[in-house]
Amino acid sequence: MSAEILDLFPEGTTVDADRGLTVGGVALADVAERFSTPAYVIDEAGLRARVRRFQQALSANWPLSQVVFASKSFPCVAVYRLMAQAGVGVDVAGPGELAAALRAGVDGNSLVVHGNAKTTAEIEHSVAAGAGLIVIDNFGDIDRLERAVADRQDVLIRVLPEVRAATYEAVATGQRGSKFGLPLDQVPKAIARVRASAKLHLAGLHTHIGSQILDVEPFETAVQTLAELGEFETYDFGGGLGARYTYTDHPPEPEEWIGAITDAAGRYLPSSSRLLIEPGRSLVARSGVSLYRVVNVKRGDRVTVAVDGGMGDNMEVALYGQRFEATVVDRVGGGEEADLVGRHCESGDRLSAGVALRSPRAGDLIAVPVTGAYCYTMANNYNGAMKAPVVFCADGASREVVRRETFADFFARDTSTSTG
């Protein structure tokens, strides 16, 4: 059983006879002792290796290409910096993401700017930052860009390809009725408008069909759909490849996903075109582990193990019903079936129902794997919880790249006068 659970943790995770689970050469028990819990733990070397794997697979299949990190999956300055060092482009979809990318030293030309409701200010900031590509989601974007651009701006038009991938409703984005992109019958008008602009250069088309997709066929369909709209310099096929969260998940490997896209591109697109992909979840999820301390264990009709975190640091369960596995850090794998629940005042605050934990008791450390995507992103202060730190582990050393939130941080924006 320990081998099975280890397959979900970052590559290179080991079990030390004395200290239990070790990530990046650092015992999770030592992380908890130094930084307390809950905490997000990142295998830095594992993440860098994962990035190289995507880059190598894409360049081998389509030399004129670029991996672009979908930063909404983990918008942490240290992660932006890691991506910039690796030569990966960065996609941003909001003003904070843009600011964090620039703070990390991401070159403006490597930015791809998204958003279905980009404000005038956001577009102006993106243009001022020298964004390499701005993705047009609607006709209003064209109007705002023409007012903001002084010289010339490369753009992509986001196409709604009418592809419904098998995934959670909340993260399906390619089907009819989606709020993202232009319907197929409106794309020719948008192309004509951009081509008629003296300020905008139509570099090509973009599409994104969703997230946590576990088969490649919908991506192939999306390639063919964009090909039918004409020949362009650049085609951006977004991200969407799923991560393996549970024992029963079997997503395509990055090479298989990239191969499906590039094979379809070889059949339908000009060989001279540039291909972009935007992996997020599949790039960062496995490199992350969430670390908790057990507060109490209730034994009755069910065994309920309550920890010091929950939906304040992992909203994926409550939002999508995403399942996670877990283990006691110093008794890895197997055990009795238990419900792992959080500390927040919601019955839906469950990290995992029916997960195997070996003899759980108060004070134990619990590790939940595959939390590198969207958990930090959607962290919140429900019930006054302080947001967890982000700890990078590599070569036996740990470093805090985001510190734990304090009460001073929590009240920093409160301008009311004390009545005390």
Coordinates of C-alpha atoms in Angstrom, one line a residue:
M1 CA 0.0 0.0 0.0
S2 CA 2.9 2.4 0.7
A3 CA 4.1 2.0 -2.9
E4 CA 0.6 2.8 -4.2
I5 CA 0.3 6.1 -2.3
L6 CA 3.8 7.1 -3.1
D7 CA 2.9 7.0 -6.8
L8 CA 0.8 10.1 -6.2
F9 CA 3.5 12.1 -4.3
P10 CA 6.2 14.0 -6.1
E11 CA 8.7 11.8 -7.9
G12 CA 11.6 11.0 -5.6
T13 CA 9.5 11.0 -2.5
T14 CA 10.9 8.4 -0.1
V15 CA 10.0 7.0 3.3
D16 CA 12.6 7.4 6.0
A17 CA 12.5 4.7 8.7
D18 CA 12.7 7.3 11.5
R19 CA 11.1 10.4 10.1
G20 CA 8.5 9.1 7.6
L21 CA 7.7 10.8 4.3
T22 CA 10.5 12.8 2.8
V23 CA 10.0 15.3 -0.1
G24 CA 12.9 16.9 -1.9
G25 CA 15.2 15.3 0.6
V26 CA 13.4 17.0 3.5
A27 CA 11.3 15.0 6.1
L28 CA 7.8 16.4 6.2
A29 CA 8.0 16.1 10.0
D30 CA 10.9 18.6 9.9
V31 CA 8.9 21.0 7.6
A32 CA 6.0 20.9 10.2
E33 CA 8.4 21.5 13.1
R34 CA 10.0 24.5 11.3
F35 CA 7.0 26.1 9.6
S36 CA 4.0 24.6 11.4
T37 CA 0.8 23.4 9.7
P38 CA -1.1 23.6 7.5
A39 CA 1.6 24.2 4.8
Y40 CA 2.0 23.8 1.1
V41 CA 5.2 21.8 0.4
I42 CA 6.7 21.9 -3.1
D43 CA 9.3 19.5 -4.6
E44 CA 11.3 22.2 -6.4
A45 CA 13.6 19.8 -8.3
G46 CA 10.6 17.7 -9.3
L47 CA 8.8 20.7 -10.6
R48 CA 11.8 21.8 -12.7
A49 CA 12.0 18.3 -14.1
R50 CA 8.4 18.3 -15.0
V51 CA 8.8 21.6 -16.9
R52 CA 11.7 20.2 -18.8
R53 CA 9.7 17.1 -19.7
F54 CA 6.9 19.2 -21.3
Q55 CA 9.5 21.4 -23.1
Q56 CA 11.4 18.5 -24.5
A57 CA 8.3 16.6 -25.7
L58 CA 6.9 19.7 -27.4
S59 CA 10.1 20.8 -29.1
A60 CA 10.8 17.2 -30.3
N61 CA 7.4 17.0 -32.0
W62 CA 7.1 20.6 -33.2
P63 CA 10.3 22.7 -33.2
L64 CA 8.6 26.1 -33.7
S65 CA 6.7 26.0 -30.4
Q66 CA 6.5 27.3 -26.9
V67 CA 5.3 25.9 -23.5
V68 CA 3.3 28.6 -21.7
F69 CA 2.6 28.1 -18.0
A70 CA -1.1 28.6 -17.1
S71 CA -0.3 30.6 -14.0
K72 CA -3.8 30.6 -12.5
S73 CA -2.9 27.1 -11.3
F74 CA -0.2 28.4 -8.9
P75 CA 0.2 32.2 -9.0
C76 CA 3.1 32.3 -6.6
V77 CA 6.1 34.7 -7.3
A78 CA 8.6 31.9 -6.7
V79 CA 6.8 29.7 -9.2
Y80 CA 6.7 32.5 -11.8
R81 CA 10.5 32.9 -11.2
L82 CA 11.1 29.2 -11.7
M83 CA 9.2 29.2 -15.0
A84 CA 11.1 32.3 -16.2
Q85 CA 14.4 30.6 -15.4
A86 CA 13.3 27.6 -17.4
G87 CA 12.4 29.7 -20.4
V88 CA 8.7 29.0 -20.2
G89 CA 6.2 31.6 -21.3
V90 CA 3.5 32.7 -18.7
D91 CA -0.2 33.1 -19.2
V92 CA -1.9 35.6 -16.9
A93 CA -5.6 36.2 -16.5
G94 CA -5.9 39.1 -14.0
P95 CA -4.0 42.1 -12.7
G96 CA -2.5 40.3 -9.7
E97 CA -1.1 37.6 -11.9
L98 CA 0.4 40.1 -14.2
A99 CA 2.0 42.0 -11.3
A100 CA 3.3 38.8 -9.8
A101 CA 4.8 37.7 -13.1
L102 CA 6.6 41.0 -13.6
R103 CA 7.8 41.0 -9.9
A104 CA 9.3 37.6 -10.6
G105 CA 11.2 38.9 -13.6
V106 CA 9.1 37.4 -16.3
D107 CA 9.9 39.1 -19.6
G108 CA 6.8 40.9 -20.9
N109 CA 7.3 39.5 -24.4
S110 CA 6.8 36.0 -23.0
L111 CA 3.4 36.9 -21.5
V112 CA 0.1 35.7 -22.9
V113 CA -2.8 37.8 -21.4
H114 CA -6.2 36.2 -21.0
G115 CA -9.6 37.1 -19.6
N116 CA -13.2 37.1 -20.6
A117 CA -13.9 40.5 -19.0
K118 CA -10.6 42.4 -19.2
T119 CA -11.1 46.0 -18.0
T120 CA -9.6 49.0 -19.8
A121 CA -7.0 49.3 -17.0
E122 CA -6.0 45.7 -17.3
I123 CA -5.5 46.1 -21.0
E124 CA -3.5 49.3 -20.6
H125 CA -1.3 47.6 -18.0
S126 CA -0.7 44.6 -20.3
V127 CA 0.2 46.8 -23.2
A128 CA 2.5 48.9 -21.0
A129 CA 4.2 45.7 -19.8
G130 CA 5.0 44.8 -23.4
A131 CA 2.8 41.6 -23.4
G132 CA 3.8 39.4 -26.2
L133 CA 0.3 38.2 -27.0
I134 CA -3.1 39.5 -25.8
V135 CA -6.0 37.1 -26.3
I136 CA -9.2 38.7 -27.7
D137 CA -12.2 37.1 -26.0
N138 CA -14.9 39.4 -27.3
F139 CA -15.5 42.4 -29.5
G140 CA -15.2 44.8 -26.6
D141 CA -11.6 43.6 -26.2
I142 CA -10.9 44.9 -29.8
D143 CA -12.3 48.3 -29.0
R144 CA -10.4 48.6 -25.7
L145 CA -7.1 47.4 -27.4
E146 CA -7.4 49.9 -30.2
R147 CA -7.7 52.7 -27.6
A148 CA -4.9 51.5 -25.5
V149 CA -2.3 50.6 -28.1
A150 CA -0.1 53.4 -29.4
D151 CA 2.0 51.4 -31.8
R152 CA 1.4 47.7 -32.6
Q153 CA 0.2 44.8 -30.5
D154 CA 0.1 41.1 -31.4
V155 CA -3.1 39.4 -30.6
L156 CA -4.9 36.0 -30.7
I157 CA -8.6 35.5 -31.1
R158 CA -10.1 33.0 -28.7
V159 CA -12.4 30.5 -30.5
L160 CA -15.2 28.6 -28.8
P161 CA -14.8 25.3 -30.7
E162 CA -18.0 23.6 -29.5
V163 CA -16.1 20.8 -28.0
R164 CA -17.5 19.3 -24.7
A165 CA -14.7 17.4 -22.9
A166 CA -15.5 14.9 -20.2
T167 CA -14.7 16.9 -17.1
Y168 CA -16.3 18.8 -14.2
E169 CA -18.9 21.3 -15.4
A170 CA -17.2 24.1 -13.6
V171 CA -14.0 23.7 -15.6
A172 CA -15.4 22.8 -19.0
T173 CA -14.8 25.8 -21.3
G174 CA -15.0 24.6 -24.9
Q175 CA -18.7 23.7 -25.2
R176 CA -21.6 25.8 -26.7
G177 CA -22.7 28.4 -24.2
S178 CA -19.4 28.8 -22.5
K179 CA -18.6 32.3 -21.3
F180 CA -15.1 32.1 -23.0
G181 CA -14.2 33.0 -26.5
L182 CA -16.2 33.8 -29.6
P183 CA -18.7 31.4 -31.2
L184 CA -17.6 29.9 -34.5
D185 CA -20.0 32.0 -36.5
Q186 CA -18.6 35.2 -35.0
V187 CA -14.9 34.4 -35.5
P188 CA -14.8 35.6 -39.2
K189 CA -16.1 39.0 -38.3
A190 CA -13.5 39.3 -35.5
I191 CA -10.7 38.3 -37.9
A192 CA -11.8 40.9 -40.4
R193 CA -12.0 43.6 -37.7
V194 CA -8.5 42.9 -36.4
R195 CA -7.0 42.6 -39.8
A196 CA -8.5 46.0 -40.6
S197 CA -6.9 47.6 -37.6
A198 CA -3.8 49.8 -37.9
K199 CA -2.8 49.0 -34.4
L200 CA -3.5 45.2 -34.0
H201 CA -1.6 42.4 -35.6
L202 CA -3.5 39.1 -35.8
A203 CA -0.9 36.5 -34.9
G204 CA -3.4 33.7 -34.8
L205 CA -6.1 31.8 -32.9
H206 CA -6.4 30.4 -29.4
T207 CA -8.7 27.8 -27.9
H208 CA -9.0 26.1 -24.5
I209 CA -11.5 23.3 -23.9
G210 CA -11.3 22.9 -20.2
S211 CA -9.3 21.4 -17.3
Q212 CA -8.7 18.0 -15.8
I213 CA -9.4 16.2 -19.1
L214 CA -8.3 12.5 -19.1
D215 CA -8.4 11.7 -22.8
V216 CA -6.8 13.2 -25.9
E217 CA -9.6 13.0 -28.5
P218 CA -11.2 16.4 -27.6
F219 CA -7.9 18.1 -28.2
E220 CA -7.6 16.6 -31.6
T221 CA -11.1 17.8 -32.5
A222 CA -10.2 21.3 -31.3
V223 CA -7.1 21.4 -33.6
Q224 CA -9.3 20.4 -36.6
T225 CA -11.9 23.0 -35.7
L226 CA -9.3 25.8 -35.7
A227 CA -7.7 24.6 -38.9
E228 CA -11.1 25.1 -40.7
L229 CA -10.9 28.8 -39.9
G230 CA -7.9 29.5 -42.0
E231 CA -4.1 29.6 -42.0
F232 CA -2.3 31.7 -39.3
E233 CA 1.2 32.2 -37.9
T234 CA 0.3 31.0 -34.4
Y235 CA -2.1 28.5 -32.9
D236 CA -2.5 28.3 -29.1
F237 CA -4.3 25.1 -27.9
G238 CA -4.4 26.0 -24.3
G239 CA -4.0 23.5 -21.5
G240 CA -6.4 21.0 -20.0
L241 CA -4.4 17.8 -19.5
G242 CA -5.6 16.2 -16.3
A243 CA -3.5 15.2 -13.2
R244 CA -3.6 11.9 -11.4
Y245 CA -5.3 12.7 -8.1
T246 CA -6.5 9.2 -7.1
Y247 CA -5.5 5.6 -7.6
T248 CA -8.2 5.2 -10.3
D249 CA -7.2 8.2 -12.4
H250 CA -5.2 7.4 -15.5
P251 CA -4.6 10.7 -17.5
P252 CA -2.5 10.6 -20.6
E253 CA 1.2 11.2 -20.1
P254 CA 2.5 14.6 -21.3
E255 CA 4.1 13.0 -24.3
E256 CA 0.9 11.4 -25.3
W257 CA -1.1 14.6 -24.9
I258 CA 1.4 16.7 -26.8
G259 CA 1.8 14.0 -29.4
A260 CA -2.0 14.0 -30.1
I261 CA -2.0 17.8 -30.6
T262 CA 1.1 17.9 -32.8
D263 CA 0.0 14.9 -34.8
A264 CA -3.4 16.6 -35.5
A265 CA -1.5 19.8 -36.3
G266 CA 0.6 17.9 -38.8
R267 CA -2.5 16.8 -40.5
Y268 CA -4.4 20.0 -40.5
L269 CA -2.1 23.1 -40.0
P270 CA 0.6 24.7 -41.9
S271 CA 4.0 23.2 -41.1
S272 CA 5.4 26.7 -40.7
S273 CA 3.0 27.7 -38.0
R274 CA 4.0 28.2 -34.4
L275 CA 2.3 26.1 -31.7
L276 CA 1.7 27.1 -28.1
I277 CA 0.3 25.0 -25.3
E278 CA -0.6 26.2 -21.8
P279 CA -0.4 23.4 -19.2
G280 CA -1.2 24.4 -15.7
R281 CA -2.6 21.7 -13.5
S282 CA -0.7 18.9 -15.3
L283 CA 2.5 20.9 -14.9
V284 CA 2.4 21.7 -11.1
A285 CA -0.2 19.5 -9.4
R286 CA 2.0 16.5 -8.5
S287 CA 4.9 18.6 -7.2
G288 CA 2.7 19.9 -4.4
V289 CA 1.8 18.3 -1.0
S290 CA -0.4 19.7 1.7
L291 CA 0.7 19.1 5.2
Y292 CA -1.8 19.0 8.2
R293 CA -1.8 18.2 11.9
V294 CA -4.6 16.0 13.3
V295 CA -6.6 17.9 15.9
N296 CA -9.0 15.2 17.0
V297 CA -10.4 11.8 15.9
K298 CA -14.0 10.8 16.4
R299 CA -15.1 7.1 16.3
G300 CA -18.7 6.2 15.8
D301 CA -20.7 5.2 12.8
R302 CA -17.6 6.4 10.9
V303 CA -14.1 7.4 11.8
T304 CA -13.7 11.1 11.4
V305 CA -10.2 12.6 11.4
A306 CA -10.2 16.4 11.8
V307 CA -7.2 18.5 10.8
D308 CA -6.1 22.1 11.3
G309 CA -6.8 23.1 7.6
G310 CA -9.5 22.3 5.1
M311 CA -11.5 24.3 2.6
G312 CA -9.5 27.4 3.6
D313 CA -6.5 25.9 1.8
N314 CA -8.1 23.4 -0.6
M315 CA -11.4 24.4 -2.3
E316 CA -11.2 21.8 -5.0
V317 CA -13.3 19.3 -3.0
A318 CA -16.1 21.7 -2.2
L319 CA -16.2 23.3 -5.6
Y320 CA -15.8 20.3 -7.9
G321 CA -16.1 17.2 -5.7
Q322 CA -12.4 16.4 -6.6
R323 CA -11.1 13.5 -4.6
F324 CA -7.8 13.4 -2.9
E325 CA -5.9 10.6 -1.2
A326 CA -3.9 11.0 2.0
T327 CA -1.6 9.2 4.5
V328 CA -0.2 9.5 8.0
V329 CA 3.3 10.9 7.5
D330 CA 5.1 8.3 9.7
R331 CA 2.8 5.3 9.0
V332 CA 2.6 5.5 5.2
G333 CA -0.2 3.8 3.3
G334 CA -3.1 1.5 4.1
G335 CA -5.1 1.5 7.3
E336 CA -8.7 1.9 8.3
E337 CA -11.2 3.8 6.3
A338 CA -11.8 7.3 7.6
D339 CA -13.3 10.7 6.6
L340 CA -10.6 13.4 6.5
V341 CA -12.3 16.6 7.4
G342 CA -11.3 20.2 7.9
R343 CA -11.8 22.7 10.7
H344 CA -14.2 25.0 9.0
C345 CA -17.9 25.4 9.8
E346 CA -19.3 23.7 6.7
S347 CA -20.4 20.1 6.4
G348 CA -18.9 20.2 2.9
D349 CA -15.4 20.9 4.4
R350 CA -14.0 17.4 3.6
L351 CA -10.6 16.8 2.3
S352 CA -11.3 13.2 1.5
A353 CA -14.1 10.7 2.3
G354 CA -13.3 7.1 2.9
V355 CA -9.5 7.5 2.7
A356 CA -7.2 4.8 4.3
L357 CA -5.3 6.1 7.3
R358 CA -3.2 3.9 9.6
S359 CA -4.3 4.2 13.3
P360 CA -4.9 8.0 13.1
R361 CA -4.7 9.9 16.3
A362 CA -4.5 13.5 17.6
G363 CA -1.1 15.1 16.9
D364 CA -0.3 13.0 13.8
L365 CA 0.9 14.7 10.6
I366 CA -1.2 14.0 7.5
A367 CA 0.1 14.5 4.0
V368 CA -2.3 15.0 1.0
P369 CA -0.6 14.7 -2.4
V370 CA -1.3 16.3 -5.7
T371 CA -2.1 19.7 -4.3
G372 CA 0.2 21.9 -6.3
A373 CA -2.6 23.2 -8.5
Y374 CA -5.4 25.6 -7.6
C375 CA -5.1 25.0 -3.8
Y376 CA -2.8 28.0 -3.1
T377 CA -4.7 29.8 -5.9
M378 CA -8.1 29.7 -4.0
A379 CA -6.8 29.9 -0.5
N380 CA -9.2 32.0 1.7
N381 CA -9.8 33.3 5.2
Y382 CA -13.0 31.4 6.0
N383 CA -13.6 31.4 9.8
G384 CA -10.6 33.7 10.2
A385 CA -8.1 31.1 9.0
M386 CA -4.6 32.4 8.3
K387 CA -3.4 31.5 4.8
A388 CA -0.7 28.7 4.8
P389 CA 2.9 29.2 3.8
V390 CA 4.5 27.8 0.7
V391 CA 7.7 25.8 1.4
F392 CA 10.1 24.8 -1.4
C393 CA 12.2 21.6 -0.7
A394 CA 15.2 20.6 -2.7
D395 CA 18.5 18.8 -2.0
G396 CA 17.7 18.3 1.6
A397 CA 17.0 21.9 2.4
S398 CA 13.7 23.8 2.8
R399 CA 12.9 27.4 2.3
E400 CA 9.7 29.5 2.9
V401 CA 8.9 31.3 -0.4
V402 CA 5.6 32.6 1.0
R403 CA 5.3 33.0 4.7
R404 CA 2.3 32.2 6.8
E405 CA -0.3 35.0 7.0
T406 CA -0.4 36.9 10.3
F407 CA -3.1 38.8 12.1
A408 CA -1.3 42.0 11.0
D409 CA -1.7 40.8 7.4
F410 CA -5.3 39.8 8.1
F411 CA -6.2 43.3 9.3
A412 CA -4.0 45.3 7.0
R413 CA -6.8 46.5 4.8
D414 CA -9.3 47.2 7.7
T415 CA -9.6 51.0 8.0
S416 CA -12.3 51.0 10.7
T417 CA -11.6 52.8 14.0
S418 CA -11.5 50.7 17.1
T419 CA -14.4 51.1 19.5
G420 CA -12.6 49.2 22.2

